[in-house]
XYZ file of N, CA and C in Angstrom:
216
model
N 249.339 83.449 253.599
C 249.693 82.242 252.879
C 248.789 82.107 251.663
N 249.336 81.483 250.634
C 248.579 81.318 249.410
C 248.543 79.882 248.970
N 248.061 79.715 247.771
C 247.984 78.386 247.185
C 249.274 78.067 246.443
N 249.648 76.795 246.455
C 250.788 76.357 245.664
C 250.379 75.169 244.817
N 250.867 75.156 243.564
C 250.537 74.070 242.647
C 251.413 72.872 242.984
N 250.771 71.707 243.163
C 251.514 70.490 243.471
C 251.406 69.449 242.358
N 250.531 69.686 241.380
C 250.381 68.728 240.292
C 249.797 69.417 239.073
N 250.269 69.002 237.906
C 249.699 69.414 236.631
C 249.758 68.200 235.723
N 248.627 67.778 235.214
C 248.616 66.593 234.365
C 247.213 66.231 233.933
N 247.010 64.943 233.713
C 245.710 64.474 233.239
C 244.673 64.553 234.361
N 243.425 64.588 233.956
C 242.343 64.691 234.931
C 242.267 63.455 235.823
N 242.508 62.285 235.265
C 242.442 61.047 236.037
C 243.483 61.052 237.156
N 244.716 61.423 236.827
C 245.771 61.468 237.841
C 245.530 62.583 238.852
N 245.018 63.709 238.391
C 244.730 64.820 239.297
C 243.687 64.418 240.335
N 242.655 63.726 239.908
C 241.611 63.279 240.834
C 242.178 62.268 241.819
N 243.034 61.367 241.338
C 243.639 60.363 242.220
C 244.488 61.035 243.303
N 245.303 62.015 242.922
C 246.121 62.724 243.909
C 245.245 63.530 244.857
N 244.240 64.181 244.323
C 243.333 64.976 245.143
C 242.675 64.107 246.208
N 242.239 62.916 245.855
C 241.615 62.012 246.824
C 242.603 61.594 247.909
N 243.841 61.289 247.523
C 244.858 60.895 248.510
C 245.173 62.038 249.471
N 245.284 63.230 248.939
C 245.574 64.382 249.801
C 244.428 64.647 250.780
N 243.208 64.562 250.293
C 242.066 64.820 251.158
C 241.907 63.730 252.221
N 242.283 62.486 251.896
C 242.283 61.419 252.903
C 243.294 61.711 254.008
N 244.384 62.409 253.654
C 245.420 62.767 254.624
C 245.079 64.050 255.378
N 243.919 64.631 255.092
C 243.491 65.832 255.798
C 243.973 67.132 255.193
N 244.377 67.097 253.924
C 244.850 68.300 253.230
C 243.771 68.739 252.247
N 243.309 69.965 252.410
C 242.305 70.498 251.481
C 242.965 70.840 250.157
N 242.254 70.576 249.067
C 242.787 70.812 247.731
C 241.845 71.689 246.914
N 242.420 72.276 245.875
C 241.650 73.014 244.882
C 242.084 72.475 243.529
N 241.118 72.097 242.700
C 241.420 71.582 241.361
C 241.020 72.629 240.335
N 241.947 72.949 239.444
C 241.673 73.889 238.353
C 241.673 73.090 237.060
N 240.533 73.058 236.404
C 240.359 72.263 235.186
C 240.404 73.189 233.975
N 241.582 73.332 233.380
C 241.737 74.194 232.216
C 241.082 73.607 230.975
N 240.893 72.288 230.957
C 240.222 71.659 229.824
C 238.784 72.142 229.752
N 238.085 72.077 230.887
C 236.697 72.518 230.931
C 236.594 74.017 230.664
N 237.518 74.789 231.205
C 237.509 76.239 230.976
C 237.683 76.554 229.497
N 238.593 75.854 228.835
C 238.815 76.076 227.403
C 237.585 75.675 226.600
N 236.974 74.574 226.991
C 235.784 74.101 226.290
C 234.655 75.130 226.404
N 234.459 75.677 227.594
C 233.410 76.671 227.786
C 233.702 77.954 227.020
N 234.982 78.260 226.847
C 235.379 79.456 226.110
C 235.395 79.262 224.609
N 235.157 78.032 224.150
C 235.127 77.769 222.725
C 236.479 77.420 222.134
N 237.449 77.103 222.984
C 238.784 76.753 222.518
C 239.033 75.273 222.739
N 240.037 74.766 222.055
C 240.459 73.397 222.308
C 241.295 73.343 223.570
N 241.478 72.149 224.106
C 242.290 72.006 225.312
C 243.381 70.982 225.097
N 244.245 70.855 226.092
C 245.293 69.841 226.038
C 244.987 68.775 227.073
N 245.659 67.640 226.961
C 245.443 66.545 227.897
C 246.041 66.810 229.267
N 247.032 67.695 229.354
C 247.723 67.936 230.615
C 247.342 69.297 231.176
N 246.056 69.524 231.314
C 245.612 70.845 231.687
C 244.813 70.879 232.983
N 244.990 69.900 233.866
C 244.304 69.909 235.154
C 245.368 70.090 236.232
N 245.146 71.054 237.112
C 246.118 71.372 238.154
C 245.498 71.173 239.524
N 246.335 70.746 240.488
C 245.904 70.583 241.861
C 246.728 71.529 242.717
N 246.037 72.285 243.576
C 246.678 73.255 244.457
C 246.374 72.906 245.911
N 247.304 73.270 246.803
C 247.087 73.148 248.247
C 247.516 74.459 248.899
N 247.142 74.641 250.156
C 247.618 75.792 250.916
C 249.097 75.594 251.227
N 249.879 76.649 251.132
C 251.308 76.565 251.434
C 251.551 76.028 252.842
N 250.684 76.376 253.770
C 250.843 75.944 255.160
C 250.690 74.431 255.318
N 250.038 73.769 254.369
C 249.819 72.320 254.430
C 250.904 71.511 253.722
N 251.931 72.178 253.210
C 252.923 71.474 252.400
C 253.651 70.376 253.179
N 254.014 70.632 254.421
C 254.739 69.628 255.207
C 253.912 68.354 255.374
N 252.613 68.506 255.544
C 251.736 67.349 255.699
C 251.484 66.672 254.352
N 251.445 67.455 253.288
C 251.114 66.925 251.962
C 252.310 66.311 251.236
N 253.506 66.774 251.527
C 254.677 66.343 250.759
C 254.885 64.827 250.747
N 254.790 64.115 251.877
C 254.956 62.648 251.804
C 253.910 61.982 250.902
N 252.685 62.478 250.926
C 251.614 61.918 250.088
C 251.928 62.171 248.617
N 252.390 63.381 248.309
C 252.717 63.746 246.927
C 253.871 62.897 246.414
N 254.921 62.742 247.214
C 256.082 61.955 246.806
C 255.706 60.490 246.583
N 254.905 59.928 247.472
C 254.450 58.551 247.305
C 253.641 58.396 246.020
N 252.781 59.381 245.748
C 251.964 59.361 244.542
C 252.854 59.407 243.293
N 253.836 60.300 243.287
C 254.725 60.425 242.128
C 255.520 59.150 241.884
N 255.910 58.474 242.936
C 256.661 57.230 242.776
C 255.776 56.095 242.260
N 254.467 56.202 242.483
C 253.560 55.131 242.063
C 253.081 55.271 240.621
N 253.325 56.429 239.996
C 252.862 56.593 238.606
C 253.990 56.399 237.615
């Protein structure tokens, strides 16, 4: 099993979703392309933070993700 991307957007929203998923017992990985671009000397975009979960956790995470999407 691998990682699957469940969110791509602003850092504020990514952190909010990450906290909700972790409260539900789903481990997350956040990839911050803004920080990576900054360290590489490039500019970044506002929608460059991604949240990933394990594919095996999707059934547990999906209700949390759907609720989050409906609230934004």
